[in-house]
Amino acid sequence: MQEKDLQLETRMIHSGYSPAEHKGSLVPPLFQTSTFVFDNAAQGGRRFAGEEDGYIYTRLGNPTVKALEDRIAELEGGEAALAFSSGMAAVSAILFTLAKTGGHILCSQGVYGCTYGLLKLMEEKFGISHSFSDMETPEQVEESIRDSTCCIFIETPINPTMKLVDLKMVADIAKERGVPVVVDNTFSSPYLQNPLALGCDVSLHSATKYICGHGDVIAGVAAGKADFMKKVAMSAQKDIGGVISPFDAWLLLRGIKTLAVRMDRHCENAKLLFTYLKEHPKVSSIHYPGDPEHPDFHICEKQMKKPGGLISFTVEGTKETAQAFMDQLRLIKIAVSLGDAETLVQHPASMTHSGVSSEDRKKMGISDTMIRLSVGLEAWEDIRNDLEQAFSKM
Ligand SMILES: *Cc1c(COP(=O)(O)O)cnc(C)c1O
């Protein structure tokens, strides 16, 4: 049976690893080593000269990390993938590889807070500018691309308002203009959305979230064309050095095996939660791409397998009302991050988006009464009951 004939759920468990090559070990072994011993001096020379395959030093490559990278490439439908020490290490390695002096980066409206921080740093220190676009229509995208645009960076769904960007629409325009498109695919995981199949050039993740799925690793991954990924590996990854540790790569390989079943359950619980919140008298608005009334529902239907496990909603009242509601929750934990087995709740205005000015928050559609839930894997009734008891105290 050829690997390409297998379903995605099966490839998550089997691809990129052969027990026969590792003394029959069912699970990829953990190569927790910083360096690799050469047979002789000449071999070391050949490895450094690139004349012989083989490992040298873990920052330049490690078999456990390679197994993870091969599996990610397979899941994203990319020719190659790289793993990093954090999602931000992945974002910065990709952006530094694509950026040019005097260049411009075009972003979707609302990117992850630290991505925003990185863009500001690139502007202030290196003169690489950026701008944001709603990317709602082809005209908007056309108009926002400049001659100096060296990359388009898209996050979809956008946190925490869950707006979507039509990836194929942007990729088609970008291709004509010769501009590479990078997608932060964290919110969907490779199971729900495949930007490369839609014509984008790089798909990256904070693997800390759904790919790990257990809240015990900080890591990042990126997938794309082999020659581009090689360029990233030989420059930004190797020389800036944000490489993943073998142990974290090993934990991610373990997490990925259950990605499909976890995502199905996250999505199922989120859908039930949406129906519950939609009817709730104390909820004033709800942001979930699976809502038929969501302005981007048609994009969700087209480019996502399912609408994902994140929901934002607003309550009547003030910031204090929202915070008091959160303080009543017992099972649901107050924490940023997402994609864990535990249902997590956070308050964007005072937490993840507190660095954004209140004026910009308003523009982005983030109100002081907005609450974001990362729906976990618990029994749905228990999640609902916890929310209900907190609502009843409002
Ligand atoms: C968490 C997150 C990041 C940053 O990832 P780290 O692993 O925390 O460095 C980037 N993008 C999105 C959408 C995220 O949720």
mmCIF file of N, CA and C in Angstrom, residues 95-151:
data_model
loop_
_atom_site.group_PDB
_atom_site.id
_atom_site.type_symbol
_atom_site.label_atom_id
_atom_site.label_comp_id
_atom_site.label_asym_id
_atom_site.label_seq_id
_atom_site.Cartn_x
_atom_site.Cartn_y
_atom_site.Cartn_z
ATOM 1 N N LEU A 95 9.394 34.811 8.028
ATOM 2 C CA LEU A 95 9.366 36.222 7.620
ATOM 3 C C LEU A 95 10.768 36.757 7.344
ATOM 4 N N PHE A 96 11.751 36.362 8.152
ATOM 5 C CA PHE A 96 13.110 36.846 7.904
ATOM 6 C C PHE A 96 13.665 36.276 6.589
ATOM 7 N N THR A 97 13.235 35.083 6.217
ATOM 8 C CA THR A 97 13.710 34.511 4.958
ATOM 9 C C THR A 97 13.099 35.244 3.753
ATOM 10 N N LEU A 98 11.831 35.651 3.892
ATOM 11 C CA LEU A 98 11.160 36.297 2.755
ATOM 12 C C LEU A 98 11.399 37.805 2.689
ATOM 13 N N ALA A 99 11.700 38.422 3.833
ATOM 14 C CA ALA A 99 11.804 39.886 3.880
ATOM 15 C C ALA A 99 13.015 40.390 3.105
ATOM 16 N N LYS A 100 12.857 41.613 2.579
ATOM 17 C CA LYS A 100 13.972 42.256 1.869
ATOM 18 C C LYS A 100 14.126 43.669 2.429
ATOM 19 N N THR A 101 15.318 44.203 2.359
ATOM 20 C CA THR A 101 15.527 45.593 2.777
ATOM 21 C C THR A 101 14.591 46.483 1.957
ATOM 22 N N GLY A 102 13.856 47.332 2.657
ATOM 23 C CA GLY A 102 12.936 48.228 1.952
ATOM 24 C C GLY A 102 11.651 47.552 1.508
ATOM 25 N N GLY A 103 11.498 46.303 1.858
ATOM 26 C CA GLY A 103 10.313 45.556 1.450
ATOM 27 C C GLY A 103 9.100 45.834 2.318
ATOM 28 N N HIS A 104 7.977 45.242 1.910
ATOM 29 C CA HIS A 104 6.696 45.460 2.584
ATOM 30 C C HIS A 104 6.011 44.114 2.789
ATOM 31 N N ILE A 105 5.417 43.952 3.967
ATOM 32 C CA ILE A 105 4.665 42.721 4.271
ATOM 33 C C ILE A 105 3.190 43.096 4.395
ATOM 34 N N LEU A 106 2.359 42.430 3.603
ATOM 35 C CA LEU A 106 0.916 42.697 3.644
ATOM 36 C C LEU A 106 0.251 41.650 4.535
ATOM 37 N N CYS A 107 -0.510 42.118 5.530
ATOM 38 C CA CYS A 107 -1.110 41.190 6.503
ATOM 39 C C CYS A 107 -2.624 41.262 6.482
ATOM 40 N N SER A 108 -3.212 40.137 6.856
ATOM 41 C CA SER A 108 -4.654 40.139 7.080
ATOM 42 C C SER A 108 -4.934 40.987 8.319
ATOM 43 N N GLN A 109 -6.188 41.434 8.444
ATOM 44 C CA GLN A 109 -6.568 42.316 9.551
ATOM 45 C C GLN A 109 -6.560 41.529 10.854
ATOM 46 N N GLY A 110 -5.652 41.859 11.735
ATOM 47 C CA GLY A 110 -5.620 41.141 12.997
ATOM 48 C C GLY A 110 -4.724 39.932 12.916
ATOM 49 N N VAL A 111 -3.489 40.076 13.342
ATOM 50 C CA VAL A 111 -2.588 38.926 13.432
ATOM 51 C C VAL A 111 -2.266 38.712 14.909
ATOM 52 N N TYR A 112 -1.739 37.548 15.216
ATOM 53 C CA TYR A 112 -1.366 37.200 16.589
ATOM 54 C C TYR A 112 -0.512 38.325 17.199
ATOM 55 N N GLY A 113 -0.750 38.622 18.475
ATOM 56 C CA GLY A 113 -0.104 39.758 19.132
ATOM 57 C C GLY A 113 1.405 39.819 18.952
ATOM 58 N N CYS A 114 2.094 38.700 19.102
ATOM 59 C CA CYS A 114 3.552 38.707 18.991
ATOM 60 C C CYS A 114 3.998 38.790 17.534
ATOM 61 N N THR A 115 3.178 38.330 16.604
ATOM 62 C CA THR A 115 3.478 38.533 15.175
ATOM 63 C C THR A 115 3.453 40.028 14.893
ATOM 64 N N TYR A 116 2.474 40.691 15.492
ATOM 65 C CA TYR A 116 2.367 42.143 15.382
ATOM 66 C C TYR A 116 3.628 42.802 15.964
ATOM 67 N N GLY A 117 4.081 42.318 17.098
ATOM 68 C CA GLY A 117 5.300 42.835 17.722
ATOM 69 C C GLY A 117 6.512 42.629 16.826
ATOM 70 N N LEU A 118 6.606 41.475 16.192
ATOM 71 C CA LEU A 118 7.716 41.167 15.294
ATOM 72 C C LEU A 118 7.702 42.113 14.075
ATOM 73 N N LEU A 119 6.497 42.355 13.535
ATOM 74 C CA LEU A 119 6.381 43.257 12.386
ATOM 75 C C LEU A 119 6.861 44.657 12.748
ATOM 76 N N LYS A 120 6.506 45.078 13.966
ATOM 77 C CA LYS A 120 6.942 46.408 14.419
ATOM 78 C C LYS A 120 8.462 46.453 14.548
ATOM 79 N N LEU A 121 9.042 45.384 15.081
ATOM 80 C CA LEU A 121 10.497 45.304 15.229
ATOM 81 C C LEU A 121 11.180 45.354 13.852
ATOM 82 N N MET A 122 10.638 44.626 12.887
ATOM 83 C CA MET A 122 11.236 44.602 11.542
ATOM 84 C C MET A 122 11.175 45.987 10.903
ATOM 85 N N GLU A 123 10.091 46.701 11.203
ATOM 86 C CA GLU A 123 9.936 48.053 10.665
ATOM 87 C C GLU A 123 10.941 49.012 11.304
ATOM 88 N N GLU A 124 10.987 48.981 12.643
ATOM 89 C CA GLU A 124 11.833 49.938 13.363
ATOM 90 C C GLU A 124 13.322 49.674 13.142
ATOM 91 N N LYS A 125 13.718 48.405 13.130
ATOM 92 C CA LYS A 125 15.139 48.101 13.056
ATOM 93 C C LYS A 125 15.666 47.957 11.639
ATOM 94 N N PHE A 126 14.816 47.412 10.753
ATOM 95 C CA PHE A 126 15.334 47.073 9.419
ATOM 96 C C PHE A 126 14.615 47.766 8.271
ATOM 97 N N GLY A 127 13.638 48.621 8.598
ATOM 98 C CA GLY A 127 12.943 49.351 7.539
ATOM 99 C C GLY A 127 12.062 48.469 6.658
ATOM 100 N N ILE A 128 11.602 47.358 7.208
ATOM 101 C CA ILE A 128 10.678 46.503 6.449
ATOM 102 C C ILE A 128 9.270 46.865 6.919
ATOM 103 N N SER A 129 8.477 47.452 6.026
ATOM 104 C CA SER A 129 7.181 47.982 6.445
ATOM 105 C C SER A 129 6.095 46.917 6.355
ATOM 106 N N HIS A 130 4.949 47.233 6.924
ATOM 107 C CA HIS A 130 3.800 46.323 6.827
ATOM 108 C C HIS A 130 2.514 47.130 6.793
ATOM 109 N N SER A 131 1.466 46.531 6.286
ATOM 110 C CA SER A 131 0.140 47.143 6.349
ATOM 111 C C SER A 131 -0.884 46.022 6.454
ATOM 112 N N PHE A 132 -2.111 46.397 6.821
ATOM 113 C CA PHE A 132 -3.171 45.408 7.019
ATOM 114 C C PHE A 132 -4.273 45.619 5.992
ATOM 115 N N SER A 133 -4.896 44.517 5.604
ATOM 116 C CA SER A 133 -6.025 44.617 4.676
ATOM 117 C C SER A 133 -7.117 43.656 5.129
ATOM 118 N N ASP A 134 -8.376 44.050 4.941
ATOM 119 C CA ASP A 134 -9.495 43.151 5.290
ATOM 120 C C ASP A 134 -9.522 41.929 4.369
ATOM 121 N N MET A 135 -8.985 42.097 3.158
ATOM 122 C CA MET A 135 -8.926 41.001 2.175
ATOM 123 C C MET A 135 -10.304 40.382 1.937
ATOM 124 N N GLU A 136 -11.342 41.224 1.936
ATOM 125 C CA GLU A 136 -12.693 40.692 1.737
ATOM 126 C C GLU A 136 -13.026 40.509 0.266
ATOM 127 N N THR A 137 -12.425 41.330 -0.603
ATOM 128 C CA THR A 137 -12.711 41.238 -2.042
ATOM 129 C C THR A 137 -11.391 41.193 -2.815
ATOM 130 N N PRO A 138 -11.428 40.662 -4.059
ATOM 131 C CA PRO A 138 -10.207 40.654 -4.880
ATOM 132 C C PRO A 138 -9.667 42.076 -5.078
ATOM 133 N N GLU A 139 -10.569 43.056 -5.199
ATOM 134 C CA GLU A 139 -10.128 44.447 -5.404
ATOM 135 C C GLU A 139 -9.305 44.933 -4.210
ATOM 136 N N GLN A 140 -9.823 44.618 -3.009
ATOM 137 C CA GLN A 140 -9.098 45.029 -1.785
ATOM 138 C C GLN A 140 -7.696 44.436 -1.756
ATOM 139 N N VAL A 141 -7.568 43.182 -2.175
ATOM 140 C CA VAL A 141 -6.259 42.520 -2.154
ATOM 141 C C VAL A 141 -5.356 43.168 -3.202
ATOM 142 N N GLU A 142 -5.874 43.302 -4.437
ATOM 143 C CA GLU A 142 -5.127 43.935 -5.541
ATOM 144 C C GLU A 142 -4.548 45.277 -5.100
ATOM 145 N N GLU A 143 -5.435 46.096 -4.521
ATOM 146 C CA GLU A 143 -5.036 47.465 -4.149
ATOM 147 C C GLU A 143 -3.990 47.487 -3.046
ATOM 148 N N SER A 144 -4.015 46.476 -2.177
ATOM 149 C CA SER A 144 -3.095 46.514 -1.023
ATOM 150 C C SER A 144 -1.702 45.998 -1.354
ATOM 151 N N ILE A 145 -1.561 45.268 -2.473
ATOM 152 C CA ILE A 145 -0.233 44.759 -2.840
ATOM 153 C C ILE A 145 0.574 45.899 -3.473
ATOM 154 N N ARG A 146 1.785 46.091 -2.961
ATOM 155 C CA ARG A 146 2.662 47.146 -3.513
ATOM 156 C C ARG A 146 3.774 46.500 -4.338
ATOM 157 N N ASP A 147 4.491 47.310 -5.091
ATOM 158 C CA ASP A 147 5.638 46.776 -5.844
ATOM 159 C C ASP A 147 6.672 46.191 -4.883
ATOM 160 N N SER A 148 6.725 46.781 -3.677
ATOM 161 C CA SER A 148 7.724 46.336 -2.701
ATOM 162 C C SER A 148 7.233 45.175 -1.831
ATOM 163 N N THR A 149 6.005 44.696 -2.056
ATOM 164 C CA THR A 149 5.472 43.627 -1.199
ATOM 165 C C THR A 149 6.266 42.342 -1.407
ATOM 166 N N CYS A 150 6.898 41.864 -0.326
ATOM 167 C CA CYS A 150 7.715 40.651 -0.457
ATOM 168 C C CYS A 150 7.001 39.433 0.104
ATOM 169 N N CYS A 151 5.860 39.651 0.723
ATOM 170 C CA CYS A 151 5.139 38.513 1.283
ATOM 171 C C CYS A 151 3.764 38.940 1.769
#
